Amino acid sequence: MKILGIESSCDECAAAVVEDGTRVLSNVVATQIPFHAKYNGVVPEIASRMHTEWIDGVVKEALEKAGLGSADLDGVAATAHPGLLGSLLVGLSFAKAFAWARGLPFIAINHMLAHLYAPQLAPGAAAEYPFLGLLVSGGHSIICRVDDFDNITVLGTTIDDAVGEAFDKVSKFYGFGYPGGAYIDKLAKAGDPTAFRFPMPSLHKGDHPYDVSYSGLKTAVINQLDQFRNRNTVTVRPEDIAASFQKTAVEILLRSLFRAAEDTGLSTIVAGGGVAANSYLRSRLAERTDLRCVFPPLEFCGDNGAMVAGIGYRYLVRGDRSPLNVVASARVQGFKKRYP
Ligand code: KG4
Ligand code: ZN
């Protein structure tokens, strides 16, 4: 079965064709990053307008690269939630119209479940259920038990900022570049992770053993900025800030993740989302030889249509269909929480 997957939840306008849930025939990602970079963040109105302009060409290119016409497709999948509402609406509406006009089955996809599916797009990377999922992106930081491709139980989540958001905000304040994750990751390689001691949140009492928090770390790192700006008088190397921040950000995740692994007895961890590209996170997890850690290939860590087509296949082959009046939604309940 060949499925067209469409992804437009944020600032990547993406489409892909995947065969039988694992064989990627094409994967086209048109990034809007240069258009948002000068604002140091995604401007939702610009994002949705650009998706509107690009989506037709991106889908055509995905079909061309796969060497297929629309008559060769067996179904269409598109991200419906969570994400920026205006952006989601473009890809979702396009996909519905595309499927309806050609009489193809259509399925609406949860973006975070698609990120979790992404490692399965690499040959031999499939993990047996159940496993622990680590979903880390610009909008989410979720530790979950995964019983099937469509069945996750959130064990812990962020109570404020997402981990990727913290990378992006720190980078914005220090002027490292946008989006921050890749810049900080690169700078950190030349830095000393012990140069600064940033605070770890103490959340792990009572009902919140696996939750994480990033607003305290973000504020502490940003407060160092004054020293950074006056670095003629005080020696503060940007590389050291990046390395110390990155280390703390990753250790916050790992503390909850390792605790969850111990408590659940699950020894396989599958990571997904843009922050799963982080080299320090990957190397720290590689040290745990008692755990099997599965990461998506780098090209499938960030937003892409292949993960949407891949998980879409799993639903469609089971006979699931979404009605054409399915709505886009910015949030998914339970993926973020706040203390009362
Ligand atoms: O999954 P994604 O492409 O979009 C969302 O669904 O949010 O994730 C984007 C996030 C951004 O916050 C970006 O800074 C972060 O992933 N990111 C990274 C790295 N590459 C991207 N964070 C840390 N290290 C990286 N190498
Ligand atoms: Zn994403």
Short mmCIF file of C-alpha atoms and ligand atoms in Angstrom, two decimals:
data_model
loop_
_atom_site.label_atom_id
_atom_site.label_comp_id
_atom_site.label_asym_id
_atom_site.label_seq_id
_atom_site.Cartn_x
_atom_site.Cartn_y
_atom_site.Cartn_z
CA MET A 1 0.00 0.00 0.00
CA LYS A 2 1.35 3.41 -0.98
CA ILE A 3 0.29 6.25 1.29
CA LEU A 4 0.71 9.98 0.77
CA GLY A 5 1.53 11.74 4.07
CA ILE A 6 1.08 15.49 4.53
CA GLU A 7 2.55 17.46 7.44
CA SER A 8 2.01 21.19 8.05
CA SER A 9 1.68 21.53 11.82
CA CYS A 10 4.39 24.17 12.24
CA ASP A 11 6.97 25.66 9.88
CA GLU A 12 7.80 22.70 7.65
CA CYS A 13 5.60 22.17 4.60
CA ALA A 14 6.11 18.47 3.98
CA ALA A 15 4.80 15.56 1.96
CA ALA A 16 6.03 12.03 1.40
CA VAL A 17 5.02 8.71 -0.09
CA VAL A 18 5.68 5.61 1.99
CA GLU A 19 5.04 2.02 0.98
CA ASP A 20 3.72 -0.49 3.53
CA GLY A 21 4.53 1.78 6.45
CA THR A 22 8.30 1.52 6.20
CA ARG A 23 9.66 2.01 2.68
CA VAL A 24 10.12 5.75 2.04
CA LEU A 25 9.62 6.37 -1.70
CA SER A 26 9.92 10.15 -1.40
CA ASN A 27 10.24 12.70 1.40
CA VAL A 28 9.94 16.39 0.56
CA VAL A 29 10.40 18.95 3.34
CA ALA A 30 10.12 22.63 2.37
CA THR A 31 11.33 24.52 5.40
CA GLN A 32 10.15 28.02 6.21
CA ILE A 33 13.01 28.60 8.68
CA PRO A 34 14.63 31.47 6.69
CA PHE A 35 11.31 33.33 6.73
CA HIS A 36 10.86 33.07 10.51
CA ALA A 37 14.52 33.41 11.52
CA LYS A 38 14.53 37.19 11.71
CA TYR A 39 11.70 37.00 14.26
CA ASN A 40 13.56 34.30 16.25
CA GLY A 41 10.45 32.17 16.29
CA VAL A 42 7.61 30.92 14.12
CA VAL A 43 5.13 33.64 13.19
CA PRO A 44 1.85 31.71 12.87
CA GLU A 45 0.28 33.98 10.25
CA ILE A 46 3.36 33.80 8.01
CA ALA A 47 3.50 30.02 8.49
CA SER A 48 -0.07 29.38 7.40
CA ARG A 49 0.19 31.72 4.41
CA MET A 50 3.37 30.01 3.22
CA HIS A 51 1.81 26.57 3.61
CA THR A 52 -1.07 27.78 1.44
CA GLU A 53 1.38 28.87 -1.26
CA TRP A 54 3.60 25.80 -1.10
CA ILE A 55 1.43 22.80 -0.34
CA ASP A 56 0.38 22.03 -3.91
CA GLY A 57 3.96 22.12 -5.21
CA VAL A 58 5.29 20.08 -2.29
CA VAL A 59 2.73 17.30 -2.82
CA LYS A 60 3.39 17.27 -6.58
CA GLU A 61 7.13 16.99 -5.91
CA ALA A 62 6.59 14.11 -3.47
CA LEU A 63 4.61 12.20 -6.10
CA GLU A 64 7.16 12.98 -8.82
CA LYS A 65 10.09 11.87 -6.69
CA ALA A 66 8.28 8.64 -5.88
CA GLY A 67 7.68 8.16 -9.62
CA LEU A 68 3.95 7.88 -9.01
CA GLY A 69 0.72 9.51 -10.10
CA SER A 70 -2.20 10.00 -7.75
CA ALA A 71 -3.89 6.94 -9.29
CA ASP A 72 -1.08 4.80 -7.80
CA LEU A 73 -1.89 5.85 -4.23
CA ASP A 74 -3.90 3.74 -1.79
CA GLY A 75 -4.61 6.40 0.82
CA VAL A 76 -3.89 9.83 2.22
CA ALA A 77 -2.82 10.75 5.77
CA ALA A 78 -2.42 14.24 7.21
CA THR A 79 -1.52 15.75 10.58
CA ALA A 80 -4.63 17.07 12.35
CA HIS A 81 -3.22 17.88 15.82
CA PRO A 82 -1.41 19.23 17.82
CA GLY A 83 0.23 22.27 16.25
CA LEU A 84 -0.46 25.77 14.99
CA LEU A 85 -4.11 25.83 14.03
CA GLY A 86 -3.79 27.91 10.88
CA SER A 87 -0.88 25.76 9.64
CA LEU A 88 -2.61 22.48 10.45
CA LEU A 89 -5.72 23.59 8.58
CA VAL A 90 -3.81 24.03 5.32
CA GLY A 91 -2.35 20.51 5.14
CA LEU A 92 -5.43 18.86 6.58
CA SER A 93 -7.86 20.61 4.22
CA PHE A 94 -5.59 19.93 1.25
CA ALA A 95 -5.35 16.25 2.16
CA LYS A 96 -9.10 15.88 2.62
CA ALA A 97 -9.83 17.51 -0.74
CA PHE A 98 -7.11 15.45 -2.44
CA ALA A 99 -8.52 12.21 -1.02
CA TRP A 100 -12.15 13.09 -1.71
CA ALA A 101 -11.51 14.13 -5.30
CA ARG A 102 -9.76 10.82 -6.02
CA GLY A 103 -11.96 8.56 -3.92
CA LEU A 104 -9.02 7.61 -1.67
CA PRO A 105 -9.31 6.59 1.99
CA PHE A 106 -8.27 9.35 4.35
CA ILE A 107 -6.89 9.29 7.89
CA ALA A 108 -6.17 12.18 10.30
CA ILE A 109 -2.95 11.82 12.32
CA ASN A 110 -1.72 12.87 15.76
CA HIS A 111 1.63 14.59 15.12
CA MET A 112 3.27 13.27 18.30
CA LEU A 113 2.31 9.65 17.56
CA ALA A 114 3.81 10.17 14.11
CA HIS A 115 7.11 11.35 15.68
CA LEU A 116 7.12 8.22 17.80
CA TYR A 117 6.59 6.11 14.68
CA ALA A 118 9.51 7.75 12.84
CA PRO A 119 12.25 5.24 13.88
CA GLN A 120 10.31 2.53 12.06
CA LEU A 121 11.10 4.27 8.77
CA ALA A 122 14.67 2.97 9.06
CA PRO A 123 15.27 -0.65 8.06
CA GLY A 124 15.67 -2.90 11.10
CA ALA A 125 14.86 -0.20 13.66
CA ALA A 126 11.40 -1.41 14.66
CA ALA A 127 11.01 -1.81 18.42
CA GLU A 128 8.74 -4.39 20.04
CA TYR A 129 5.83 -3.02 22.05
CA PRO A 130 5.58 -2.13 24.85
CA PHE A 131 8.40 0.40 25.17
CA LEU A 132 9.08 3.77 26.74
CA GLY A 133 8.59 6.74 24.46
CA LEU A 134 10.52 9.99 24.73
CA LEU A 135 8.77 12.65 22.67
CA VAL A 136 10.81 15.82 22.64
CA SER A 137 10.12 18.71 20.31
CA GLY A 138 9.53 22.44 20.20
CA GLY A 139 6.08 21.98 21.72
CA HIS A 140 6.31 18.84 23.86
CA SER A 141 8.39 16.90 26.36
CA ILE A 142 6.58 13.65 26.98
CA ILE A 143 7.64 10.42 28.65
CA CYS A 144 5.13 7.72 27.88
CA ARG A 145 4.44 4.03 27.89
CA VAL A 146 3.78 2.89 24.33
CA ASP A 147 1.66 -0.23 23.90
CA ASP A 148 0.99 0.14 20.21
CA PHE A 149 1.43 2.69 17.41
CA ASP A 150 -1.87 4.29 18.46
CA ASN A 151 -1.85 3.56 22.17
CA ILE A 152 0.28 5.61 24.52
CA THR A 153 -0.08 6.44 28.18
CA VAL A 154 1.54 9.70 29.21
CA LEU A 155 3.60 9.10 32.34
CA GLY A 156 5.24 12.49 32.54
CA THR A 157 5.15 15.75 30.66
CA THR A 158 6.32 19.31 30.98
CA ILE A 159 4.50 21.53 33.39
CA ASP A 160 5.65 24.68 31.59
CA ASP A 161 7.99 25.02 28.60
CA ALA A 162 8.94 22.19 26.27
CA VAL A 163 12.61 21.21 26.06
CA GLY A 164 12.94 22.36 22.42
CA GLU A 165 11.30 25.64 23.37
CA ALA A 166 13.97 26.14 26.06
CA PHE A 167 16.73 25.55 23.45
CA ASP A 168 15.02 28.04 21.13
CA LYS A 169 14.51 30.72 23.81
CA VAL A 170 18.05 30.51 25.19
CA SER A 171 19.42 30.71 21.67
CA LYS A 172 17.21 33.69 20.92
CA PHE A 173 18.40 35.62 23.98
CA TYR A 174 22.05 34.89 23.26
CA GLY A 175 21.69 35.52 19.53
CA PHE A 176 23.05 32.07 18.61
CA GLY A 177 20.54 31.48 15.80
CA TYR A 178 17.11 30.05 15.05
CA PRO A 179 15.91 27.41 15.65
CA GLY A 180 18.15 27.09 18.67
CA GLY A 181 18.56 23.34 19.08
CA ALA A 182 20.99 22.69 16.26
CA TYR A 183 23.02 25.86 17.00
CA ILE A 184 23.38 25.07 20.70
CA ASP A 185 24.20 21.43 19.95
CA LYS A 186 27.02 22.56 17.63
CA LEU A 187 28.38 25.28 19.92
CA ALA A 188 28.29 22.93 22.90
CA LYS A 189 30.75 20.57 21.24
CA ALA A 190 33.50 23.17 21.87
CA GLY A 191 32.30 24.09 25.35
CA ASP A 192 32.79 22.94 28.93
CA PRO A 193 29.52 21.47 30.27
CA THR A 194 30.70 22.03 33.85
CA ALA A 195 31.49 25.73 33.39
CA PHE A 196 28.10 26.76 34.84
CA ARG A 197 25.89 24.97 37.28
CA PHE A 198 22.30 25.60 36.27
CA PRO A 199 19.43 24.46 38.49
CA MET A 200 17.53 21.19 38.07
CA PRO A 201 13.82 21.50 39.00
CA SER A 202 12.70 19.57 42.07
CA LEU A 203 9.38 18.18 40.96
CA HIS A 204 9.72 14.59 41.85
CA LYS A 205 7.66 14.35 44.91
CA GLY A 206 4.14 13.03 45.22
CA ASP A 207 2.13 12.66 42.04
CA HIS A 208 4.65 13.96 39.55
CA PRO A 209 7.53 11.53 39.45
CA TYR A 210 8.15 11.77 35.71
CA ASP A 211 7.21 15.38 34.96
CA VAL A 212 9.78 17.89 33.76
CA SER A 213 10.02 21.67 33.89
CA TYR A 214 12.13 24.05 31.82
CA SER A 215 11.10 27.56 32.78
CA GLY A 216 13.50 27.69 35.77
CA LEU A 217 16.47 26.53 33.70
CA LYS A 218 15.57 28.90 30.88
CA THR A 219 15.38 31.85 33.29
CA ALA A 220 18.65 30.94 35.00
CA VAL A 221 20.51 30.70 31.71
CA ILE A 222 19.02 33.92 30.40
CA ASN A 223 20.04 35.64 33.66
CA GLN A 224 23.65 34.82 32.79
CA LEU A 225 23.22 37.00 29.74
CA ASP A 226 24.36 40.17 31.47
CA GLN A 227 27.70 38.56 32.15
CA PHE A 228 27.80 37.24 28.60
CA ARG A 229 27.21 40.73 27.23
CA ASN A 230 30.00 42.11 29.43
CA ARG A 231 32.40 39.42 28.46
CA ASN A 232 35.18 41.93 27.96
CA THR A 233 35.37 42.13 31.72
CA VAL A 234 34.12 38.68 32.74
CA THR A 235 35.11 35.63 30.75
CA VAL A 236 31.95 33.90 29.60
CA ARG A 237 32.33 31.80 26.51
CA PRO A 238 29.19 31.18 24.48
CA GLU A 239 30.37 27.59 23.98
CA ASP A 240 30.40 27.09 27.75
CA ILE A 241 26.90 28.54 28.16
CA ALA A 242 25.65 26.26 25.37
CA ALA A 243 27.34 23.16 26.80
CA SER A 244 26.25 23.81 30.39
CA PHE A 245 22.67 24.58 29.37
CA GLN A 246 22.45 21.57 27.06
CA LYS A 247 23.82 19.23 29.71
CA THR A 248 21.28 20.40 32.29
CA ALA A 249 18.39 20.33 29.79
CA VAL A 250 19.19 16.75 28.84
CA GLU A 251 19.82 15.61 32.43
CA ILE A 252 16.36 16.91 33.40
CA LEU A 253 14.83 14.62 30.77
CA LEU A 254 17.04 11.66 31.62
CA ARG A 255 16.32 11.82 35.34
CA SER A 256 12.60 11.31 34.66
CA LEU A 257 13.18 8.87 31.82
CA PHE A 258 15.51 6.57 33.78
CA ARG A 259 13.16 6.65 36.75
CA ALA A 260 10.29 5.62 34.45
CA ALA A 261 12.42 2.84 32.95
CA GLU A 262 13.19 1.53 36.41
CA ASP A 263 9.62 1.76 37.70
CA THR A 264 7.96 0.24 34.62
CA GLY A 265 10.65 -2.35 33.92
CA LEU A 266 10.63 -1.27 30.26
CA SER A 267 14.12 -1.51 28.86
CA THR A 268 13.53 -0.23 25.33
CA ILE A 269 13.36 3.51 24.76
CA VAL A 270 12.18 5.04 21.49
CA ALA A 271 12.86 8.73 20.98
CA GLY A 272 11.16 11.07 18.54
CA GLY A 273 10.77 14.76 17.73
CA GLY A 274 13.26 17.47 16.79
CA VAL A 275 15.23 17.29 20.06
CA ALA A 276 15.87 13.57 19.41
CA ALA A 277 18.52 14.88 17.00
CA ASN A 278 20.54 16.20 19.96
CA SER A 279 24.00 14.67 20.04
CA TYR A 280 24.45 14.93 23.83
CA LEU A 281 21.10 13.20 24.44
CA ARG A 282 22.10 10.46 22.00
CA SER A 283 25.51 9.95 23.57
CA ARG A 284 24.14 9.90 27.13
CA LEU A 285 21.57 7.28 26.18
CA ALA A 286 24.20 5.24 24.35
CA GLU A 287 26.09 4.96 27.66
CA ARG A 288 23.19 2.96 29.11
CA THR A 289 24.11 -0.39 27.63
CA ASP A 290 21.41 -2.03 29.76
CA LEU A 291 18.75 -0.15 27.77
CA ARG A 292 17.97 -0.43 24.06
CA CYS A 293 17.64 3.11 22.72
CA VAL A 294 16.13 3.60 19.29
CA PHE A 295 16.43 6.96 17.53
CA PRO A 296 14.98 7.96 14.17
CA PRO A 297 17.51 8.72 11.44
CA LEU A 298 18.30 12.46 11.61
CA GLU A 299 16.21 13.24 8.52
CA PHE A 300 13.10 11.89 10.28
CA CYS A 301 13.66 13.62 13.66
CA GLY A 302 12.22 16.96 12.64
CA ASP A 303 8.81 17.40 11.07
CA ASN A 304 8.30 15.38 7.89
CA GLY A 305 5.57 13.74 5.85
CA ALA A 306 7.12 10.26 5.89
CA MET A 307 6.29 9.66 9.56
CA VAL A 308 2.70 10.73 8.83
CA ALA A 309 2.42 8.41 5.83
CA GLY A 310 4.07 5.59 7.82
CA ILE A 311 1.69 5.68 10.75
CA GLY A 312 -1.18 6.44 8.35
CA TYR A 313 -0.56 3.09 6.70
CA ARG A 314 -0.95 1.31 10.03
CA TYR A 315 -4.41 2.82 10.55
CA LEU A 316 -5.57 2.41 6.97
CA VAL A 317 -4.48 -1.22 6.65
CA ARG A 318 -6.57 -1.95 9.74
CA GLY A 319 -9.59 -0.39 8.01
CA ASP A 320 -9.67 2.85 10.03
CA ARG A 321 -10.89 5.96 8.22
CA SER A 322 -11.42 9.55 9.36
CA PRO A 323 -14.58 11.37 8.35
CA LEU A 324 -13.97 14.29 6.02
CA ASN A 325 -15.41 16.66 8.62
CA VAL A 326 -12.64 15.82 11.12
CA VAL A 327 -11.31 19.06 12.62
CA ALA A 328 -7.81 20.36 13.26
CA SER A 329 -6.94 21.17 16.87
CA ALA A 330 -4.02 23.03 18.40
CA ARG A 331 -3.79 20.86 21.50
CA VAL A 332 -4.17 17.28 22.61
CA GLN A 333 -5.43 16.75 26.12
CA GLY A 334 -2.94 15.39 28.64
CA PHE A 335 0.17 16.23 26.59
CA LYS A 336 0.91 19.27 28.75
CA LYS A 337 -0.16 19.95 32.29
CA ARG A 338 0.02 22.57 34.96
CA TYR A 339 0.12 22.23 38.66
CA PRO A 340 -3.15 23.42 40.23
O1 KG4 B 1 9.71 18.10 15.98
P1 KG4 B 1 10.12 19.44 15.56
O2 KG4 B 1 10.78 19.61 14.22
O3 KG4 B 1 8.89 20.42 15.57
C1 KG4 B 1 7.93 20.37 16.58
O4 KG4 B 1 7.06 19.49 16.49
O5 KG4 B 1 8.08 21.19 17.50
O6 KG4 B 1 11.09 20.01 16.70
C2 KG4 B 1 11.64 21.28 16.61
C3 KG4 B 1 12.48 21.50 17.86
C4 KG4 B 1 13.01 22.93 17.95
O7 KG4 B 1 12.74 23.41 19.25
C5 KG4 B 1 14.51 22.76 17.72
O8 KG4 B 1 15.30 23.73 18.38
C6 KG4 B 1 14.73 21.38 18.31
O9 KG4 B 1 13.61 20.63 17.88
N1 KG4 B 1 15.96 20.75 17.81
C7 KG4 B 1 16.98 20.39 18.62
C8 KG4 B 1 18.01 19.89 17.77
N2 KG4 B 1 17.55 19.94 16.49
C9 KG4 B 1 16.31 20.47 16.54
N3 KG4 B 1 17.13 20.49 19.96
C10 KG4 B 1 18.30 20.07 20.49
N4 KG4 B 1 19.33 19.58 19.75
C11 KG4 B 1 19.23 19.47 18.40
N5 KG4 B 1 20.25 18.98 17.69
ZN ZN B 2 7.15 17.90 15.40
#
